[in-house]
mmCIF file of C-alpha atoms in Angstrom:
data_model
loop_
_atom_site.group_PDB
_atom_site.id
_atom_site.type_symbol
_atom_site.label_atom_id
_atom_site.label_comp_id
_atom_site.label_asym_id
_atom_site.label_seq_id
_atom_site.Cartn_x
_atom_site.Cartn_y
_atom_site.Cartn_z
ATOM 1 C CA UNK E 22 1.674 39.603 -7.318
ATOM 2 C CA UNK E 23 -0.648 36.402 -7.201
ATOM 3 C CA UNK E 24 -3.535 35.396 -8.488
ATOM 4 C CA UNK E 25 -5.487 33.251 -5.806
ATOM 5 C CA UNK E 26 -8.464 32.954 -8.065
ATOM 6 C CA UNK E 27 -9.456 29.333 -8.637
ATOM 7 C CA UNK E 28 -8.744 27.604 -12.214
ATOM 8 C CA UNK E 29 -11.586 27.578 -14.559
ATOM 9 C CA UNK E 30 -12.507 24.166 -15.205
ATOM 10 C CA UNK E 31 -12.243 23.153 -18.787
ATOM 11 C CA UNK E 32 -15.892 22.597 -20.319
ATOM 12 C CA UNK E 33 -15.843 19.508 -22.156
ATOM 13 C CA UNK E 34 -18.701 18.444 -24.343
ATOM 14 C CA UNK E 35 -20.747 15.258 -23.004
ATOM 15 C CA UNK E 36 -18.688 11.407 -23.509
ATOM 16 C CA UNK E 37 -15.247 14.164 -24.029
ATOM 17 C CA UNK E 38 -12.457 13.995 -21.543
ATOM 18 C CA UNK E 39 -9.027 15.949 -21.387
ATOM 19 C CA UNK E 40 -5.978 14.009 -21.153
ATOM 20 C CA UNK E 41 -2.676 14.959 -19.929
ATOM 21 C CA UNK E 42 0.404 13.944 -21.979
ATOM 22 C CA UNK E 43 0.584 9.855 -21.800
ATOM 23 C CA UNK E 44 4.337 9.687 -22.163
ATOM 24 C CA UNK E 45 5.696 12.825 -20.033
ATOM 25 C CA UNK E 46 2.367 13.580 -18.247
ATOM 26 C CA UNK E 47 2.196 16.629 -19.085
ATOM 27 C CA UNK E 48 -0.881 19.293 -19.696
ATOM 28 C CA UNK E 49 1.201 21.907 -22.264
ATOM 29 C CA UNK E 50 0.243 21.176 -25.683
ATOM 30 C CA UNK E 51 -0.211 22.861 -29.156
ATOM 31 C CA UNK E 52 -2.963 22.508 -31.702
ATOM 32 C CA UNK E 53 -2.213 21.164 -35.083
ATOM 33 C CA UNK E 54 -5.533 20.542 -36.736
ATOM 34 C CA UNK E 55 -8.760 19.446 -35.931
ATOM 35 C CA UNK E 56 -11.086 16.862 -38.393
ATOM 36 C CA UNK E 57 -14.248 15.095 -38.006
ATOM 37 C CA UNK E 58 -15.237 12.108 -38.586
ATOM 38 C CA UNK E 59 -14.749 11.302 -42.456
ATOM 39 C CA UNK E 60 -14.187 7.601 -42.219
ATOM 40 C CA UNK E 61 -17.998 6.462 -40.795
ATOM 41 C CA UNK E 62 -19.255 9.864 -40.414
ATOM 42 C CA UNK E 63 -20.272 8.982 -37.199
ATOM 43 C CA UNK E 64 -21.846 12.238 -35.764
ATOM 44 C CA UNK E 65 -19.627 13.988 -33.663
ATOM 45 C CA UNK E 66 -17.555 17.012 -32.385
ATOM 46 C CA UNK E 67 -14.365 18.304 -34.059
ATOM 47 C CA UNK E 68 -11.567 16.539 -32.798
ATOM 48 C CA UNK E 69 -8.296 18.330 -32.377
ATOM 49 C CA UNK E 70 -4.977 17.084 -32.673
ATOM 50 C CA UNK E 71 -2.513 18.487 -30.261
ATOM 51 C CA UNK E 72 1.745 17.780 -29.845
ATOM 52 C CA UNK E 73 2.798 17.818 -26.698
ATOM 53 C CA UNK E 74 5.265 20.907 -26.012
ATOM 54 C CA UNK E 75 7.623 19.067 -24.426
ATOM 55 C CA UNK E 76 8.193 15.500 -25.513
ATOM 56 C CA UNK E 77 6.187 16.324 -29.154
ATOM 57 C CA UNK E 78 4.037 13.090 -28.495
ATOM 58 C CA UNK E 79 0.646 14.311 -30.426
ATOM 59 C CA UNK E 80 -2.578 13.646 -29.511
ATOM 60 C CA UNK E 81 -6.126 13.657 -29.842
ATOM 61 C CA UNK E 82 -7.438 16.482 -27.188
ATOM 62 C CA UNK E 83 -10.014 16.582 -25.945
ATOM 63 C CA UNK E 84 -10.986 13.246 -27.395
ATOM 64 C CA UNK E 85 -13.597 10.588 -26.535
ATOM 65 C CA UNK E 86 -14.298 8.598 -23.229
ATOM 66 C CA UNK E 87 -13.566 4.587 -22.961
ATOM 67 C CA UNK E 88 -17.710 4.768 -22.344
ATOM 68 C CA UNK E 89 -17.626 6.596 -25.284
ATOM 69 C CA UNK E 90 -15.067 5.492 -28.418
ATOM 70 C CA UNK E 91 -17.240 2.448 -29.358
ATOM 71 C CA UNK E 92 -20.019 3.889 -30.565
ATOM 72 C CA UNK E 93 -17.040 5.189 -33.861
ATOM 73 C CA UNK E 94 -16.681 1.448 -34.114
ATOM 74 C CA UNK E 95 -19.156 -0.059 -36.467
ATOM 75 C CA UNK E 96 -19.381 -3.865 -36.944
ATOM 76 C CA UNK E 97 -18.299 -3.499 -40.507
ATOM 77 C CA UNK E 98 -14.997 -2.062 -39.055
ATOM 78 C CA UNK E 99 -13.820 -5.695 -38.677
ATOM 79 C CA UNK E 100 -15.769 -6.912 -41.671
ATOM 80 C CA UNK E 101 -13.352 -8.087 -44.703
ATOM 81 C CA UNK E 102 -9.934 -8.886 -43.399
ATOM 82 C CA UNK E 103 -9.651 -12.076 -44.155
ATOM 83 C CA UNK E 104 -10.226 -11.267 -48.435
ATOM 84 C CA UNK E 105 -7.475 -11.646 -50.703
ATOM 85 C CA UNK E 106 -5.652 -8.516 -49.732
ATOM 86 C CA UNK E 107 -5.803 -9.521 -46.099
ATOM 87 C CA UNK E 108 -3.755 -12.728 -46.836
ATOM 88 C CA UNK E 109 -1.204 -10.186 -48.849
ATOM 89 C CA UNK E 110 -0.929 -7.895 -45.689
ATOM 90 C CA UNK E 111 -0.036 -11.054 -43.661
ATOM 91 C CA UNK E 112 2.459 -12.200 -45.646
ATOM 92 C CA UNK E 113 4.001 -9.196 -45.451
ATOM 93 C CA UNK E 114 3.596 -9.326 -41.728
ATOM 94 C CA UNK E 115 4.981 -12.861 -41.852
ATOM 95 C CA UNK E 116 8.511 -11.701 -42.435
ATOM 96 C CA UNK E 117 9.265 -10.095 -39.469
ATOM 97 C CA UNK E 118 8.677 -13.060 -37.396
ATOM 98 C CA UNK E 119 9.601 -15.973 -40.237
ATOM 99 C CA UNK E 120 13.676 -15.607 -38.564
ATOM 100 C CA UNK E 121 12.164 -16.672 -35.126
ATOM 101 C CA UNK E 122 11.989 -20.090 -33.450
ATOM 102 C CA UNK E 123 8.391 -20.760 -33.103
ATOM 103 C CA UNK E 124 6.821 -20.344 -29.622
ATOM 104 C CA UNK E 125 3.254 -18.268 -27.947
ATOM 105 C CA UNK E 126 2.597 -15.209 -29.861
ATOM 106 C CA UNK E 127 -0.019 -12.810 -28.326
ATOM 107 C CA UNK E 128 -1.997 -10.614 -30.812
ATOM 108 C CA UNK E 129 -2.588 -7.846 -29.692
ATOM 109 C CA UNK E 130 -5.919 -6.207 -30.700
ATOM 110 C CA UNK E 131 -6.738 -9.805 -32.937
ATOM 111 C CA UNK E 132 -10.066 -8.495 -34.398
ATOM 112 C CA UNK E 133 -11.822 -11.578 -35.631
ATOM 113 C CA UNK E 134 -8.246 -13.446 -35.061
ATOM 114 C CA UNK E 135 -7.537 -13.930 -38.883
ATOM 115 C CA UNK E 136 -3.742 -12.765 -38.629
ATOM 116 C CA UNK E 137 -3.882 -15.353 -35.418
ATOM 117 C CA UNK E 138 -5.158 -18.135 -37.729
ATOM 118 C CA UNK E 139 -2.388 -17.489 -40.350
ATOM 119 C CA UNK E 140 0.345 -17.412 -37.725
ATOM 120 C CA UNK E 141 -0.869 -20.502 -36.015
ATOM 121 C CA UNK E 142 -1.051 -22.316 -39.295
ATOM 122 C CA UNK E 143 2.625 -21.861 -39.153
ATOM 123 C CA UNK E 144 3.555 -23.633 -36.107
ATOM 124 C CA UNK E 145 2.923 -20.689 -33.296
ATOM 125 C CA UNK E 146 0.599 -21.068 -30.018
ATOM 126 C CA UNK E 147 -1.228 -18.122 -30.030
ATOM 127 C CA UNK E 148 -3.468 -16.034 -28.108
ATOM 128 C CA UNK E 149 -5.148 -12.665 -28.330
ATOM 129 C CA UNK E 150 -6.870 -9.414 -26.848
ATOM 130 C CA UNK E 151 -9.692 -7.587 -28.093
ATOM 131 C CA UNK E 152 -11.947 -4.476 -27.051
ATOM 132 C CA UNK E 153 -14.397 -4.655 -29.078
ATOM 133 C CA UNK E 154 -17.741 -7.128 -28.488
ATOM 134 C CA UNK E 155 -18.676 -6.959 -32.227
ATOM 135 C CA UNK E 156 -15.900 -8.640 -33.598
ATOM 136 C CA UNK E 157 -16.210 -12.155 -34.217
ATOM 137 C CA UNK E 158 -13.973 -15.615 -33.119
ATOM 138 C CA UNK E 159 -14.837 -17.684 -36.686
ATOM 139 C CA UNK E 160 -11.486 -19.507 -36.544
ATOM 140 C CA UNK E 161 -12.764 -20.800 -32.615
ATOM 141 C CA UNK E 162 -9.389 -19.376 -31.348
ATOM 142 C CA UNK E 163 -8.123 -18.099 -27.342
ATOM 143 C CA UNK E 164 -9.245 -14.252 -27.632
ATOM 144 C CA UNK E 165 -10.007 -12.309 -24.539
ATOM 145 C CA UNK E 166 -12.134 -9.744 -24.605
ATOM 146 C CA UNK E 167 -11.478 -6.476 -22.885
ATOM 147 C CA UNK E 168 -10.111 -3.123 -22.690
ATOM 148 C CA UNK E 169 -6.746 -2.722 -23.535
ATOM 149 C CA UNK E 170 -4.554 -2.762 -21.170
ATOM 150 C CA UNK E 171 -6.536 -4.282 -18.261
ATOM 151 C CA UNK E 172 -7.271 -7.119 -20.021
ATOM 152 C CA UNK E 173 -3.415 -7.770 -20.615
ATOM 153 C CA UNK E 174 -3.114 -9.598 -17.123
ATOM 154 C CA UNK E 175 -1.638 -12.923 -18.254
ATOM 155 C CA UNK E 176 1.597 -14.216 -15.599
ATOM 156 C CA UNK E 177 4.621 -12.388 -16.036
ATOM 157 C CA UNK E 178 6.814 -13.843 -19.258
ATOM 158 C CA UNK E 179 4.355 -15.457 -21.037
ATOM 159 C CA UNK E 180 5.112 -15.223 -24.189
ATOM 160 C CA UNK E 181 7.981 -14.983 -26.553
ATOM 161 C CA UNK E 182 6.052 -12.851 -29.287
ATOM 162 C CA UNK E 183 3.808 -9.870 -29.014
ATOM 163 C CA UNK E 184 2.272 -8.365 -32.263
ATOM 164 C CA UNK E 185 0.250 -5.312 -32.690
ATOM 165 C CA UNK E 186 -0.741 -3.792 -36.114
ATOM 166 C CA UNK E 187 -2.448 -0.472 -35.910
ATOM 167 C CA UNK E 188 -3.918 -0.631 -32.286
ATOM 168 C CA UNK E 189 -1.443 1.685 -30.239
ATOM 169 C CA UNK E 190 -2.619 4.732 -31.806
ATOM 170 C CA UNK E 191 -6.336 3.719 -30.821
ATOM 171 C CA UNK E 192 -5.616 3.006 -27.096
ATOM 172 C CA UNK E 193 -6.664 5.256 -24.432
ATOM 173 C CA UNK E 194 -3.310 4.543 -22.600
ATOM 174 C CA UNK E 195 -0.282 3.236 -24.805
ATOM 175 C CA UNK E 196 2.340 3.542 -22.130
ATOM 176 C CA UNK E 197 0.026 1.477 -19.982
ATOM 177 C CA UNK E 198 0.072 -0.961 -23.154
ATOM 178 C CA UNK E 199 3.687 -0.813 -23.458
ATOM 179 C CA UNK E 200 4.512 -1.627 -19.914
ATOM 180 C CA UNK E 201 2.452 -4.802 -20.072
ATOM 181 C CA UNK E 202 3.912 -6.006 -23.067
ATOM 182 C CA UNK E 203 7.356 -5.820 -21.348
ATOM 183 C CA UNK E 204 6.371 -7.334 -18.314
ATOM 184 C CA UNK E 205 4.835 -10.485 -20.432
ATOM 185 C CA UNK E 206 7.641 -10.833 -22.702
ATOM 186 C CA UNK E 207 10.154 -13.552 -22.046
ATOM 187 C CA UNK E 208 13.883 -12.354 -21.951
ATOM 188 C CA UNK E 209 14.806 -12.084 -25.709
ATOM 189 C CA UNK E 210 11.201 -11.928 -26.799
ATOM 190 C CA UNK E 211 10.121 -9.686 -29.746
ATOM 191 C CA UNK E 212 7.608 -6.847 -29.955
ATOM 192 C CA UNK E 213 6.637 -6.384 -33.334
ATOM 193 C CA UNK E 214 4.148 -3.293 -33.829
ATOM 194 C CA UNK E 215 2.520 -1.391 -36.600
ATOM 195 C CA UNK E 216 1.352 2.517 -36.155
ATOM 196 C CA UNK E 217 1.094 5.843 -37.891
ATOM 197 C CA UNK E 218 3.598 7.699 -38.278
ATOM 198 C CA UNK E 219 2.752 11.468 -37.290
ATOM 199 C CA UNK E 220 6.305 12.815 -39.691
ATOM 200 C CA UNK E 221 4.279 11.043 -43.417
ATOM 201 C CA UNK E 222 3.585 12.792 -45.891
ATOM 202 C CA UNK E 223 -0.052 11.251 -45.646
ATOM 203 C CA UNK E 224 -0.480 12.484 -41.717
ATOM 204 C CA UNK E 225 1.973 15.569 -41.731
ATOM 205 C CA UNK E 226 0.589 17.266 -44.322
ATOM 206 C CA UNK E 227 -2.569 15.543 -45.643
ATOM 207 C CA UNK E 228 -3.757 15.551 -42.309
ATOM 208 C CA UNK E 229 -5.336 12.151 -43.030
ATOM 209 C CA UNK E 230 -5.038 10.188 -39.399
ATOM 210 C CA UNK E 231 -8.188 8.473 -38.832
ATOM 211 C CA UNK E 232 -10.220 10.767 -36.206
ATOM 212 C CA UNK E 233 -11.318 10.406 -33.558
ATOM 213 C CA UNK E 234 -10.285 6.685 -34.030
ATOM 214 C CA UNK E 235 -6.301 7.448 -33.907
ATOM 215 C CA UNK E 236 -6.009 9.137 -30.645
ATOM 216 C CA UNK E 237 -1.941 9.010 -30.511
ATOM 217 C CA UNK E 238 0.448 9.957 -33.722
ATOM 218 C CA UNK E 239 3.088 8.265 -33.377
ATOM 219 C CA UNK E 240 7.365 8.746 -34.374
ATOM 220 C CA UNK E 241 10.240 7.650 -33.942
ATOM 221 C CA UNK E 242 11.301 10.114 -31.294
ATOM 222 C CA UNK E 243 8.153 8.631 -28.937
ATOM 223 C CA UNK E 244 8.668 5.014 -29.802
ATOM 224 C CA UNK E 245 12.051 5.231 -29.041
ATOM 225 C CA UNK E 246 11.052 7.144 -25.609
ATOM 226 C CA UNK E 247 8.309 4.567 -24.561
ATOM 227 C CA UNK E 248 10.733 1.974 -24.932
ATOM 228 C CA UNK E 249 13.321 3.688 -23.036
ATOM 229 C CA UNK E 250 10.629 4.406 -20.344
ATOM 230 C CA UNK E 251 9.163 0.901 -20.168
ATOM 231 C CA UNK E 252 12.401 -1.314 -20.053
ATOM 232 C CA UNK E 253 11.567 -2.244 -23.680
ATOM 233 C CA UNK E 254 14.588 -1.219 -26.243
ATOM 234 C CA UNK E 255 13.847 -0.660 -30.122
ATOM 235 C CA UNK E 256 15.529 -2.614 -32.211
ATOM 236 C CA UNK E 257 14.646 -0.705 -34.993
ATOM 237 C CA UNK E 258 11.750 1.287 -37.826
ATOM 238 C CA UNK E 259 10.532 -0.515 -40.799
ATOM 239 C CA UNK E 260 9.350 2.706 -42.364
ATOM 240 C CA UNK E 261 8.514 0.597 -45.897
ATOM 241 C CA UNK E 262 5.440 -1.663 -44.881
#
């Protein structure tokens, strides 16, 4: 017996859209909790997060549009990062590149390019990406503005550095993000990235991931299988920082 009625569409509340899976592309997923938002309070509708079935990649479904996701951005999201516990972050940063021979370093999702400044002061070329038109360029450094990752089109093997604290779980399409950074890489470069990770104590069971902001949880399971997928290999998890 078949059922030759047609599907009933999904209704989606207005600026919401309905992803499939980023990493297996799949549409079978489970629902873990749902939050608003309690950072900024930015009015909005409960946003659920969901594991995919079959590769356990969780995610923020349904979740905001591109058009949309700004408006949980306020300016003062970038305000204050370049204070005295800034500069402590950094130097913690710092370490996992101080072993490498100084070259062009891409930040990836710079902000105001603070992190950029500190690196450069340190003998690196660097460069960086951001979405967002309210952060600000006060150190007068090479940041291009744009979504993340069509804005990633520098030629192939451009750099020998790629850094990336805490954007990959804000991006509408990390494997998209992933595959650039391999392709601008040069062979024996080093991607160094900072995310959530969805197995914490603080996200498993506090269920404190910044929503709708975070719209991927990361582990080690899907880091491991992006790199696999995207020609990238990890090297290893720095669960400590």
């Amino acid at each position: 017996m078949h059922n030759h009625q047609a599907p009933v569409p999904i209704a989606l509340p207005s600026g919401q859209e309905h992803p499939r899976c980023n990493l297996c592309g799949e549409d079978d997923a489970k629902f873990l909790y749902s939050s608003r938002d309690l950072r900024f309070h930015v009015p909005s509708v409960d946003c659920p997060g969901v594991p995919c079935r079959r590769c356990a990649l969780p995610d923020l479904c349904p979740r905001p549009t591109p058009a949309e996701i700004g408006k949980y951005y306020p300016a003062h999201f970038y305000q204050g990062r370049d204070s005295d516990h800034a500069e402590r972050r950094y130097e913690r940063q710092w370490r996992y590149l101080e072993g490498l021979r100084p070259g062009r370093l891409l930040d990836v999702g710079c902000a105001n390019g603070d992190w950029m400044r500190f690196v450069a002061n340190r003998g690196w070329d660097v460069a960086g990406v951001e979405p967002s038109a309210t952060s600000e360029n006060p150190h007068g450094l090479e940041i291009r503005r744009g979504r993340i990752p069509e804005c990633l089109d520098y030629p192939d093997a451009s750099f020998d550095a790629v850094t990336a604290w805490a954007v990959f779980e804000h991006l509408h399409d990390p494997l998209g993000a992933f595959s650039a950074v391999a392709r601008l890489l040069r062979p024996g470069g080093t991607f160094i990235m900072l995310v959530t990770n969805v197995n914490s104590l603080f996200s498993r069971y506090a269920y404190q991931e910044d929503l709708p902001r975070h719209l991927y949880f990361f582990s080690e399971r899907t880091l491991g299988d992006y790199a696999r997928k995207t020609g990238l290999s990890l090297a290893g998890i720095d669960d400590t920082t």
